[in-house]
Coordinates of N, CA and C in Angstrom, one line a residue:
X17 N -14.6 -55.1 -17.3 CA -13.8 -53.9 -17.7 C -13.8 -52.9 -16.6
X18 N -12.6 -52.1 -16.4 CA -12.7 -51.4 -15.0 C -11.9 -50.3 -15.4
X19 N -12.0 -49.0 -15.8 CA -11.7 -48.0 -15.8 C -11.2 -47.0 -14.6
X20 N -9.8 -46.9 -14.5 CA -9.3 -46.2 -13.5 C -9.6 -44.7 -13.6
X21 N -9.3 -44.3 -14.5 CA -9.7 -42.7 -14.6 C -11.0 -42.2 -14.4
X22 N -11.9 -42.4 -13.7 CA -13.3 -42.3 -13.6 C -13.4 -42.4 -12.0
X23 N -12.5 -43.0 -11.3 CA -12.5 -42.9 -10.0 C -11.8 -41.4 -9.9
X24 N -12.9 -41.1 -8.2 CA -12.8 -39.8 -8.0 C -11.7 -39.5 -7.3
X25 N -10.6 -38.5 -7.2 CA -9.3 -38.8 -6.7 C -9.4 -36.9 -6.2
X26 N -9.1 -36.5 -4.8 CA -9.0 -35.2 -4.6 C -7.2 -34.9 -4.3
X27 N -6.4 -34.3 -4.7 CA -4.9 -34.1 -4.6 C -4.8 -33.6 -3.7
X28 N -5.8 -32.4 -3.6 CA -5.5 -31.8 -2.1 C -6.4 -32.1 -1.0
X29 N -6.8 -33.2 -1.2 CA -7.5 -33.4 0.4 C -6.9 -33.7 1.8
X30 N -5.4 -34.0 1.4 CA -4.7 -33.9 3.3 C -4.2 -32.9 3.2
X31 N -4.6 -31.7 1.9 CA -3.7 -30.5 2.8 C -4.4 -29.7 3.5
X32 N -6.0 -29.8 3.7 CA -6.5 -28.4 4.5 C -6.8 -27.4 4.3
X33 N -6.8 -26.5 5.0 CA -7.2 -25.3 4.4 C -6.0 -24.6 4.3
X34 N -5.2 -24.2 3.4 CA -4.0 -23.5 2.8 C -4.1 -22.0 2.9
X35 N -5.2 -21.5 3.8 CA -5.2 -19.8 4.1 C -5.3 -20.3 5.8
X36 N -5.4 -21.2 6.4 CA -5.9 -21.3 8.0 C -7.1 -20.3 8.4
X37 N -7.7 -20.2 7.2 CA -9.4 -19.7 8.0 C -9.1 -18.6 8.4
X38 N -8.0 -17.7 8.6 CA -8.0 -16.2 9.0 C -7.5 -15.3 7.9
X39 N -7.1 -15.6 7.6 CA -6.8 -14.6 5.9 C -7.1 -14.2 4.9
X40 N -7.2 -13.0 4.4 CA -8.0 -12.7 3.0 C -7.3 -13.1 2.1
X41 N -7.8 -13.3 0.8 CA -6.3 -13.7 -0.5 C -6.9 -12.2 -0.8
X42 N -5.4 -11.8 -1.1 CA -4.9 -10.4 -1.4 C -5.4 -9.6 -0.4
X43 N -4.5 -9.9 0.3 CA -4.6 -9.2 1.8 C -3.8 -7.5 1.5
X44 N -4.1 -6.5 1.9 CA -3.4 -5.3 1.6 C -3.3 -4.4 3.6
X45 N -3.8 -5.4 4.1 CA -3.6 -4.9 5.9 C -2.5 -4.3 5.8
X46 N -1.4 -4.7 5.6 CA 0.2 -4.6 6.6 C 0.8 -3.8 5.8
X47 N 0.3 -3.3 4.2 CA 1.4 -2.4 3.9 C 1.2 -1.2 3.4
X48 N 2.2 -0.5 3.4 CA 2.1 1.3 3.2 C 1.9 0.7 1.5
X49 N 1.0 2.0 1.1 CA 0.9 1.9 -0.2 C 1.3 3.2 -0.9
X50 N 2.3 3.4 -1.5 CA 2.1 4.8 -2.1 C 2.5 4.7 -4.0
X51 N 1.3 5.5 -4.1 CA 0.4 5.4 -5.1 C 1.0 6.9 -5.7
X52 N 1.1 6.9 -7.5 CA 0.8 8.3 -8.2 C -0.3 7.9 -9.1
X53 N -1.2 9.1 -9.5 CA -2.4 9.5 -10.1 C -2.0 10.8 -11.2
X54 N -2.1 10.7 -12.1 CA -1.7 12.0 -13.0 C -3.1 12.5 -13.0
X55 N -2.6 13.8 -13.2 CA -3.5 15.0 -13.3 C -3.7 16.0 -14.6
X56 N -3.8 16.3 -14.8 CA -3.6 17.4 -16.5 C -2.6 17.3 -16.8
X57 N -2.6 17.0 -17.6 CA -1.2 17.5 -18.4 C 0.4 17.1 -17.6
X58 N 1.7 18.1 -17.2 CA 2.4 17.2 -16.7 C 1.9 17.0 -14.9
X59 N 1.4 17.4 -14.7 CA 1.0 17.5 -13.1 C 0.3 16.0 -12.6
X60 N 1.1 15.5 -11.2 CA 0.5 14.5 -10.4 C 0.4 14.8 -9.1
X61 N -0.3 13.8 -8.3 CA -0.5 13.8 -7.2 C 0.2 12.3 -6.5
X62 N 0.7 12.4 -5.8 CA 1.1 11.4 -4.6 C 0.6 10.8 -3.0
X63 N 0.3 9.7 -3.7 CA -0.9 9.3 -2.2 C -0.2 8.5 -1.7
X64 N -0.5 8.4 -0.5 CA 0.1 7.6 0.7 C -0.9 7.1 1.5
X65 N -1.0 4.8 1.6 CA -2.4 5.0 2.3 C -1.9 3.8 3.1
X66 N -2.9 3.6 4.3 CA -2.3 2.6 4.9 C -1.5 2.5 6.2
X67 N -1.4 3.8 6.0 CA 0.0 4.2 7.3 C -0.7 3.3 8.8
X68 N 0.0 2.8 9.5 CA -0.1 2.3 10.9 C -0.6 3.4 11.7
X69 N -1.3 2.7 12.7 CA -1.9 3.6 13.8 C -1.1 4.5 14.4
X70 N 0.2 4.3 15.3 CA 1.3 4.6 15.8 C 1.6 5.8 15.4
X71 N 1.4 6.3 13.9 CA 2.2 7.4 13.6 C 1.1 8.2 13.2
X72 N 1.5 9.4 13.8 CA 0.2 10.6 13.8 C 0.4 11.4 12.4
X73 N -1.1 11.4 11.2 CA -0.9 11.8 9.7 C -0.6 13.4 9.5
X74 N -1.0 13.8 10.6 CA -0.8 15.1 10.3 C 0.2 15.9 10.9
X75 N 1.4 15.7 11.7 CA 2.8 15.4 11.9 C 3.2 14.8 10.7
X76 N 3.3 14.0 10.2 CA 4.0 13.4 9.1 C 3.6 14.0 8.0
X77 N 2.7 14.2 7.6 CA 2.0 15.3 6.8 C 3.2 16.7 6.2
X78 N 3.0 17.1 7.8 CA 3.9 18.7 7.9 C 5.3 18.2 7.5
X79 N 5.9 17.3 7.9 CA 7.3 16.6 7.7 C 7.3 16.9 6.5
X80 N 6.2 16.0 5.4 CA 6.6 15.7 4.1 C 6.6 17.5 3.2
X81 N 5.9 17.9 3.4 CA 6.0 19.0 3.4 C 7.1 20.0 3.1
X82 N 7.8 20.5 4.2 CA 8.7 20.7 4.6 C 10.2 19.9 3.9
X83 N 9.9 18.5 4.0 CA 11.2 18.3 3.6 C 11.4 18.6 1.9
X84 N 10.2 17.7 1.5 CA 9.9 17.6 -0.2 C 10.2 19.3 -1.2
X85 N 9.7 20.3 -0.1 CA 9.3 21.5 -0.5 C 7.7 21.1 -1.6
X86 N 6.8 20.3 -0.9 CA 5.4 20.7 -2.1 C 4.2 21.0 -0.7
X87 N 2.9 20.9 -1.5 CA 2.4 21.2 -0.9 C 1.2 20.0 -0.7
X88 N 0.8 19.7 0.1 CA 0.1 18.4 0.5 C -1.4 18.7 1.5
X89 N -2.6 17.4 1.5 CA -3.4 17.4 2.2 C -4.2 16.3 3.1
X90 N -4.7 16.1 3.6 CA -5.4 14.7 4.0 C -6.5 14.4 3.9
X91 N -6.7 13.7 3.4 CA -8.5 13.0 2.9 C -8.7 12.2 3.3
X92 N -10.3 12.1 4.2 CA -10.3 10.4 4.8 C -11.5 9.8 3.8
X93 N -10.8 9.0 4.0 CA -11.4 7.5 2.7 C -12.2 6.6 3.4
X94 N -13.2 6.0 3.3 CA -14.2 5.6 4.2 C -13.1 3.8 3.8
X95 N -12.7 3.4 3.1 CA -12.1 2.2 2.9 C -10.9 2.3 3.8
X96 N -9.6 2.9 3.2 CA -8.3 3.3 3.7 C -8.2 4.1 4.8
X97 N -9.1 4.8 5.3 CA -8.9 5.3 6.1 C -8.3 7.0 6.0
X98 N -7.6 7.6 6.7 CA -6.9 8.9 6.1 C -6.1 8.6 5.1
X99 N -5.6 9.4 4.2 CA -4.8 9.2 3.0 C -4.3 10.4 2.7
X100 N -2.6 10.3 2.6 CA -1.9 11.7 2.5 C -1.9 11.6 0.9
X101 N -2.0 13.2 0.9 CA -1.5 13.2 -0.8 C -0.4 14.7 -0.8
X102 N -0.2 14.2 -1.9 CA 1.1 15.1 -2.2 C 1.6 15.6 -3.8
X103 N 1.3 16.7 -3.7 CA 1.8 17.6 -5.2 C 3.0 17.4 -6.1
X104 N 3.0 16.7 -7.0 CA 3.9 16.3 -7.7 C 4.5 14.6 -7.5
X105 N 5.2 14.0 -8.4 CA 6.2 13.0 -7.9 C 7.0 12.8 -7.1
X106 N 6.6 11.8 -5.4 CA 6.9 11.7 -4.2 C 7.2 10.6 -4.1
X107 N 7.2 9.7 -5.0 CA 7.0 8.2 -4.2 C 8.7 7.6 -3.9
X108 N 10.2 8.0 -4.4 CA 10.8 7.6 -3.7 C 11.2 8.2 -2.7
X109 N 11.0 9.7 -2.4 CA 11.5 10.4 -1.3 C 10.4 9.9 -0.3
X110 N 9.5 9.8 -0.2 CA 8.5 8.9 0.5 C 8.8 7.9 1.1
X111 N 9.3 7.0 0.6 CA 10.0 5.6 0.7 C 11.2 5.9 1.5
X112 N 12.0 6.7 1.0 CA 13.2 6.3 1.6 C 13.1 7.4 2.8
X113 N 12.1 8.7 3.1 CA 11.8 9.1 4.5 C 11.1 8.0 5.8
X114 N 10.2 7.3 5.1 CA 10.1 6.1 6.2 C 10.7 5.0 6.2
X115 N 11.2 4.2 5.4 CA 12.7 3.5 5.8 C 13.7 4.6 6.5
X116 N 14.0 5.1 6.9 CA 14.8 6.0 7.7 C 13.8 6.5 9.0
X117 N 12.7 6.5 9.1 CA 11.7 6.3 10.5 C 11.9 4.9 11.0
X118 N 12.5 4.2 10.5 CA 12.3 2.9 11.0 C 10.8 2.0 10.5
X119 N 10.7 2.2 9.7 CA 9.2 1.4 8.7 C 10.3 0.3 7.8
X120 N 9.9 -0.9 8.3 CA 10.5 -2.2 7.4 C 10.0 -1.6 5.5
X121 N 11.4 -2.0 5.2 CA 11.1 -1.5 3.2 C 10.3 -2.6 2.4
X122 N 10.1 -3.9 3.6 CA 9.2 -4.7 3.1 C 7.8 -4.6 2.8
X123 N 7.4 -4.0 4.0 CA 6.2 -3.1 4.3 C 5.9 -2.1 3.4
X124 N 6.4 -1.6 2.2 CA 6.1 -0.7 1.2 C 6.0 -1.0 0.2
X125 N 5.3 -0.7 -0.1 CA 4.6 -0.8 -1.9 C 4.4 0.6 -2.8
X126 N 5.4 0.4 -3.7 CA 5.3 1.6 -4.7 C 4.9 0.8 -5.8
X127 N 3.4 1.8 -6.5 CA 2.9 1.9 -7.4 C 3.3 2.7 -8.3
X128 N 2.8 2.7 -9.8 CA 2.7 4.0 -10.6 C 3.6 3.0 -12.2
X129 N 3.7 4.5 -13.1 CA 4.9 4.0 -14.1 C 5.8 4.2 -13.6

């Protein structure tokens, strides 16, 4: 009597390693994150984390500022690194101020409801 289903059979053993040994699964390197947090009642904050080296936070900072009309600060985050935040609900003017810097809109991630 010979039972086939008992033999050991691996599906993926000619595929390898399917990360190539340099990648994290759920990698968050390469993209802008901008994030809202509610605060009491109707009041939120708008964070921005992630930004590329290239672009200086506290220049961009004063930009958002300025253009949004709120008022904003920088925190550094021992994980993320600096992190802008921003008074009130920011995250499409956000978005669509760095797609217009030239920031790919693939590169961005909006969170929140």
């Amino acid at each position: 009597m010979n039972v086939q289903n008992l033999n050991s059979f691996d599906p993926f053993a000619d595929e390898g390693d399917p990360l190539g040994g340099n990648q994290d699964v759920g990698s968050t390197q390469n993209y802008l994150h901008i994030r809202i947090q509610q605060r009491n009642g109707r009041k939120t904050l708008t964070t921005l984390q992630g930004l590329p080296k290239e672009y200086d936070p506290k220049k961009l900072l004063k930009a958002f500022k300025k253009e949004f009309a709120c008022n904003g600060n920088l925190v550094d985050d021992e994980e993320m690194g600096q992190v802008i935040q921003l008074q009130g609900d920011q995250r499409v003017k956000i978005a669509n101020f760095l797609t217009e810097e030239g920031i790919p809109k693939n590169t961005i991630k909006l969170h929140g409801f």
